[in-house]
Tab-separated table of C-alpha atoms in Angstrom:
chain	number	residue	atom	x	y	z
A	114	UNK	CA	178.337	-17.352	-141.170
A	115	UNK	CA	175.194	-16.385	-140.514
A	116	UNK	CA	174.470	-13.940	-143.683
A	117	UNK	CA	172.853	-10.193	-143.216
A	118	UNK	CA	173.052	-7.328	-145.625
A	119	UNK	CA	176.009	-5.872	-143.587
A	120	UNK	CA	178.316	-9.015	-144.013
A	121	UNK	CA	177.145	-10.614	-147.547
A	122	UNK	CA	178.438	-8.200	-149.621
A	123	UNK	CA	180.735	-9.469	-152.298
A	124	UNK	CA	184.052	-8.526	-150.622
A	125	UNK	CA	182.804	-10.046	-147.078
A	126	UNK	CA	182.490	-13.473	-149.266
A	127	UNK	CA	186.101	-13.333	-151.207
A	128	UNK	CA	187.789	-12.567	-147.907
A	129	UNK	CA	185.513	-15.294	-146.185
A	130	UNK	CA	186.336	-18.237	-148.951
A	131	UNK	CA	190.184	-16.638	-149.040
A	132	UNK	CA	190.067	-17.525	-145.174
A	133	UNK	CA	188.463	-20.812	-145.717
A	134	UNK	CA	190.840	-21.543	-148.139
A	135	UNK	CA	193.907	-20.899	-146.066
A	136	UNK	CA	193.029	-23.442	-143.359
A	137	UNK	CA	191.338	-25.910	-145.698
A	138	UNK	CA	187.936	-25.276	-144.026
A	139	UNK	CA	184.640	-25.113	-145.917
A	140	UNK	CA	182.398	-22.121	-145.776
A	141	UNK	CA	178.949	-22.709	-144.185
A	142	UNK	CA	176.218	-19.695	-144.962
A	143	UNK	CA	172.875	-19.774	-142.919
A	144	UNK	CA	171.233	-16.712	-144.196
A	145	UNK	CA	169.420	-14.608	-141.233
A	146	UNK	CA	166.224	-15.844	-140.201
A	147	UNK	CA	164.174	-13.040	-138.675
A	148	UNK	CA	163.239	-15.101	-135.247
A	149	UNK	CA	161.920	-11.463	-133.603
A	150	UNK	CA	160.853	-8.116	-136.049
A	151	UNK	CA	163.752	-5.951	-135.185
A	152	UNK	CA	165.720	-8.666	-137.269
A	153	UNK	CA	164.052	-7.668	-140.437
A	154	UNK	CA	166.116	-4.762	-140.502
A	155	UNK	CA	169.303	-6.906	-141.517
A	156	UNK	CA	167.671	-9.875	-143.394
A	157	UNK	CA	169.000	-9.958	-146.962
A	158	UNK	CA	167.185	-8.347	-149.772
A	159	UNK	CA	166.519	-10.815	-153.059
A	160	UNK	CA	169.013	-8.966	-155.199
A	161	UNK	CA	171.917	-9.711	-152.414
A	162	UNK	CA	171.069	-13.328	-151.559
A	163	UNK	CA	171.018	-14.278	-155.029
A	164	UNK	CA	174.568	-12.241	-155.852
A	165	UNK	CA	175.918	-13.405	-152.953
A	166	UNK	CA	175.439	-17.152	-153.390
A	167	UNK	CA	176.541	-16.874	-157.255
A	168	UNK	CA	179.727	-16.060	-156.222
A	169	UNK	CA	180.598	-18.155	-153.268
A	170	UNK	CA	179.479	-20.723	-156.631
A	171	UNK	CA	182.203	-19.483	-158.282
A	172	UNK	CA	184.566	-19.363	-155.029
A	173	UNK	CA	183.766	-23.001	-153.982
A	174	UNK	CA	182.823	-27.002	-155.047
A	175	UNK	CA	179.232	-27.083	-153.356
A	176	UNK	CA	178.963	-29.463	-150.796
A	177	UNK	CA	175.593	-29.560	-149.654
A	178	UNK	CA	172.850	-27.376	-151.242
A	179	UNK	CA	170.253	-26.649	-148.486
A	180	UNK	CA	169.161	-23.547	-149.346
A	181	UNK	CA	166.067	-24.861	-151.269
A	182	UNK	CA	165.770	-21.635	-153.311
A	183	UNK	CA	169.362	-22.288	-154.407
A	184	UNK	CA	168.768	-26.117	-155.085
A	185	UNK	CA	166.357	-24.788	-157.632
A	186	UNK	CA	168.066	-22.494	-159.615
A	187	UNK	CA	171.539	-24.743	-159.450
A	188	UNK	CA	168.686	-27.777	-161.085
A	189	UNK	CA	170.778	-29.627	-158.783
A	190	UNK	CA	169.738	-33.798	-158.599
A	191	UNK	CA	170.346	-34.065	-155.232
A	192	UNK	CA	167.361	-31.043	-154.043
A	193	UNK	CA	165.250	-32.525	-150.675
A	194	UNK	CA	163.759	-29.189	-149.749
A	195	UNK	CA	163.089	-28.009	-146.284
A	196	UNK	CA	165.060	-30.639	-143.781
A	197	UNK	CA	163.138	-29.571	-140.669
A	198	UNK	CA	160.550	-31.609	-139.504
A	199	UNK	CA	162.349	-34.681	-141.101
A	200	UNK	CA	165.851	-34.792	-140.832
A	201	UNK	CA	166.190	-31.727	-138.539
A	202	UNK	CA	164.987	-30.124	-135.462
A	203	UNK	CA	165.495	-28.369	-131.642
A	204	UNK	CA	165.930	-29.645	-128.474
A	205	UNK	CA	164.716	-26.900	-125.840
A	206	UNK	CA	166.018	-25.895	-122.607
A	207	UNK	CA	164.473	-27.735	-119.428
A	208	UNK	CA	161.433	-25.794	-119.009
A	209	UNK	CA	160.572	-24.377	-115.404
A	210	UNK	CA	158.178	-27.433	-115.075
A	211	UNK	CA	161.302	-29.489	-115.604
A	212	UNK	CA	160.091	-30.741	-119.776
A	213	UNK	CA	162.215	-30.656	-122.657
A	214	UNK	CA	160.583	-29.701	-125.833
A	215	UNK	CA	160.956	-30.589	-129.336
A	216	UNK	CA	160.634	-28.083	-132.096
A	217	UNK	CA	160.648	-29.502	-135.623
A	218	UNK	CA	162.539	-26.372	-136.806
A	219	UNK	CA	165.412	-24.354	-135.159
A	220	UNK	CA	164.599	-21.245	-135.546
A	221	UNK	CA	160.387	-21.554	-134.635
A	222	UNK	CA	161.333	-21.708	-131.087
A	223	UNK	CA	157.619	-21.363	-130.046
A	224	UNK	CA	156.125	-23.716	-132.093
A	225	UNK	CA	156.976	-27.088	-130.281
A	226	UNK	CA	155.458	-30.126	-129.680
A	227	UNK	CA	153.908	-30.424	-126.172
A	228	UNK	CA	155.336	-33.664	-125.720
A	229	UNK	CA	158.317	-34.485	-123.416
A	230	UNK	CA	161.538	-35.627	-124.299
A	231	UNK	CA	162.268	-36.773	-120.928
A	232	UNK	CA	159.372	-38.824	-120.974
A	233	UNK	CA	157.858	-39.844	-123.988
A	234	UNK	CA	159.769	-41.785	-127.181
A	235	UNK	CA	161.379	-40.257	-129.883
A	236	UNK	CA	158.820	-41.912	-132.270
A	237	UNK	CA	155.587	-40.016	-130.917
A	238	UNK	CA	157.281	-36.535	-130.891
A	239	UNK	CA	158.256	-36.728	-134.357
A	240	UNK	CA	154.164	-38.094	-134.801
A	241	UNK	CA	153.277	-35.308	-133.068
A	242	UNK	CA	151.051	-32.505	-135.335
A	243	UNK	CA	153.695	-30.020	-135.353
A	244	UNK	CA	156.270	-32.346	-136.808
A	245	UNK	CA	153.680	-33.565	-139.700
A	246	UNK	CA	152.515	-30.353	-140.739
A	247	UNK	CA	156.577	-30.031	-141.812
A	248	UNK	CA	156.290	-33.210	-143.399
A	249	UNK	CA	153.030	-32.845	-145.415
A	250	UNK	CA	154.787	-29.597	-146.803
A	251	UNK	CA	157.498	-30.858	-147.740
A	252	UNK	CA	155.349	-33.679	-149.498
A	253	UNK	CA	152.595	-31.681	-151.209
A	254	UNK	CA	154.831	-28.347	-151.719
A	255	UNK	CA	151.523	-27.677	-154.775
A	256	UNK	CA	149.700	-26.658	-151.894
A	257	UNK	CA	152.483	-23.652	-150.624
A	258	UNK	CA	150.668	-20.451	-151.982
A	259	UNK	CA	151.501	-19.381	-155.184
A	260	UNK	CA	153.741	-22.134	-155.958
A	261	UNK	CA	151.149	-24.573	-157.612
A	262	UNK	CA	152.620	-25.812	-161.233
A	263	UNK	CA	155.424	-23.932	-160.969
A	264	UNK	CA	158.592	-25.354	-163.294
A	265	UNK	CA	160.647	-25.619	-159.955
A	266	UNK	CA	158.748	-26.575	-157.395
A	267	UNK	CA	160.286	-30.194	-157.290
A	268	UNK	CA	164.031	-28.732	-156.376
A	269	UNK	CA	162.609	-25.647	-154.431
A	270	UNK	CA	159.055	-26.792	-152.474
A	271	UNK	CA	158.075	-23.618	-151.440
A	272	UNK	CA	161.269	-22.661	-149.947
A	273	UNK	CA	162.199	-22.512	-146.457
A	274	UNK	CA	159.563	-22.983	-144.527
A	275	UNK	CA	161.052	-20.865	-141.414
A	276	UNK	CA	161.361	-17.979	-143.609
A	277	UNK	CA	158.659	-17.882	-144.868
A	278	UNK	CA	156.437	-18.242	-141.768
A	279	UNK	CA	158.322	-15.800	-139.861
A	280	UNK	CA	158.494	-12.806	-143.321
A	281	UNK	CA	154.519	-13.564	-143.287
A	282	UNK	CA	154.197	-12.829	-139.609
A	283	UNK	CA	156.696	-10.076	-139.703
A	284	UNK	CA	155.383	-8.130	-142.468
A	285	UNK	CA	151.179	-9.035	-142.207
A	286	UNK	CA	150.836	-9.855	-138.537
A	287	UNK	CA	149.266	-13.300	-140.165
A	288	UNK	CA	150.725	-16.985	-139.682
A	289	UNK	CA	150.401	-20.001	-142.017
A	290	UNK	CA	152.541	-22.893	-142.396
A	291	UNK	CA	151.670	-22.636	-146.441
A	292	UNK	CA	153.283	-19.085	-147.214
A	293	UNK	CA	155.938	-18.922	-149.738
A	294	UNK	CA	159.598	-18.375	-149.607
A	295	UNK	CA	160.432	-14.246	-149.793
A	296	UNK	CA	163.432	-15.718	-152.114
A	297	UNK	CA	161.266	-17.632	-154.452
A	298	UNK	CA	163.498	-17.480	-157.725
A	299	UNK	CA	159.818	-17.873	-159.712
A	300	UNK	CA	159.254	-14.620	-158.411
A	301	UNK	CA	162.748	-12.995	-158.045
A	302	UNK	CA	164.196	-13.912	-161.501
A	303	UNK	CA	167.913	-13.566	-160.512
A	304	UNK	CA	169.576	-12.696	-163.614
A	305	UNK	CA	172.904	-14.519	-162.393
A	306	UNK	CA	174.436	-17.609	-163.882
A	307	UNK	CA	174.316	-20.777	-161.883
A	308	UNK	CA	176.281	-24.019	-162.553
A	309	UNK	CA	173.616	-26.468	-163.604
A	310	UNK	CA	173.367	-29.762	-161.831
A	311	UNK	CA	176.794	-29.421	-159.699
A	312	UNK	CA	178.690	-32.503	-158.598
A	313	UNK	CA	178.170	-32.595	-154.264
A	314	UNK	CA	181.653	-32.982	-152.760
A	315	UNK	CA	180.486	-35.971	-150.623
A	316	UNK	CA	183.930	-37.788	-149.643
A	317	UNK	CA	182.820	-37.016	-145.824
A	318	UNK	CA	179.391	-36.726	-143.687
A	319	UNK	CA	179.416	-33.241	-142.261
A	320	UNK	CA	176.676	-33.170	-139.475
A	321	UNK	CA	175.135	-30.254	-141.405
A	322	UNK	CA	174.506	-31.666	-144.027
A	323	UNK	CA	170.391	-31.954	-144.463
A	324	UNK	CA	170.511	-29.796	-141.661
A	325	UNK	CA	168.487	-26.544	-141.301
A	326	UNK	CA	168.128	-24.632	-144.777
A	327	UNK	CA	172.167	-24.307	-145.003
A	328	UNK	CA	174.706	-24.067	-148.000
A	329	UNK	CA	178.220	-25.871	-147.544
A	330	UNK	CA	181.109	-25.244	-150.155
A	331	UNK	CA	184.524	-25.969	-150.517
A	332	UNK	CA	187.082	-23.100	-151.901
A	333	UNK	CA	188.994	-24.090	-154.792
């Protein structure tokens, strides 16, 4: 489910986990990520991601914690912060030139590298600049504004780096690659209880796992 502050209300997630449950599914939340401005108007505020995610912590065995903001306050062992740009990205459509782009993140559909998948190797797309700039962010997250010596930074690194490139852009009319995450729990403070350092249900490889900033549970 892709999570909004129409659906992410604490009834929407009971009945959500109560369906999982029935059909032995797992519950996969990607919360909104405002890819044009009008989408601001249903991105989650703080106060409702943070509820929201307590309970389906309650509701569920965790199965993958993506959501770096979540990683952090969960102090969970297992935190790799922002997968795009390492262990996620997007293939484009065929352009009209007849090239297939890479993006190193889903949901920055314009920030690609100009290289062609069609015609040059895997190896020097994921080279390319737009790919490392992920990388290097992901390495050095003491450079993410704001976030410098910060008691989390090793589970959260700045965030999601989507997120907060597109809430910058959205709300300032400025990009950077180095903003920080509109969720940062430094910042926010949610006053809800989180299960420190959760066991990962791991007995399968789901292909989202380390796979976009996601969250994967498992209602018990």
């Amino acid at each position: 489910m892709a999570a909004m502050n129409w659906n992410f209300s604490i009834g929407h997630i009971e009945a959500l986990a109560k369906l999982a449950k029935s059909h032995d599914a797992n519950v996969r939340i990607n919360p909104i990520k405002p890819t044009e401005p009008a989408h601001m108007r249903i991105a989650l505020p703080p106060s409702m991601y943070y509820a929201g995610f307590a309970r389906l912590m309650e509701l569920c065995d965790p199965v993958d914690l993506g959501e770096p903001p979540i990683a952090a306050v969960t102090n969970t062992s297992e935190a790799r912060r922002c997968p795009c740009g390492r262990t996620s990205f997007r293939i484009h459509s065929i352009s009209p030139d007849g090239k297939v782009h890479v993006s190193p993140c889903v949901y920055l559909h314009d920030y690609k590298s100009e290289f062609d998948l069609l015609t040059n190797e895997l190896s020097e797309i994921i080279s390319s600049p737009q790919f490392r700039v992920f990388r290097q962010r992901n390495a050095n997250p003491d450079i993410v504004e704001g976030c410098s010596g910060c008691s989390l930074l090793a589970k959260c690194g700045g965030g999601c780096v989507a997120r907060s490139y597109l809430y910058r852009r959205h709300m300032t009319g400025g990009t950077t690659m180095l903003a920080r995450d509109p969720y940062c729990p430094a910042e926010q403070r949610p006053q809800q209880a989180f299960p420190q350092s959760p066991a990962l249900k791991r007995e399968e490889r789901l292909v989202h796992m380390d796979y976009l900033c996601t969250w994967i549970g498992q209602p018990h």
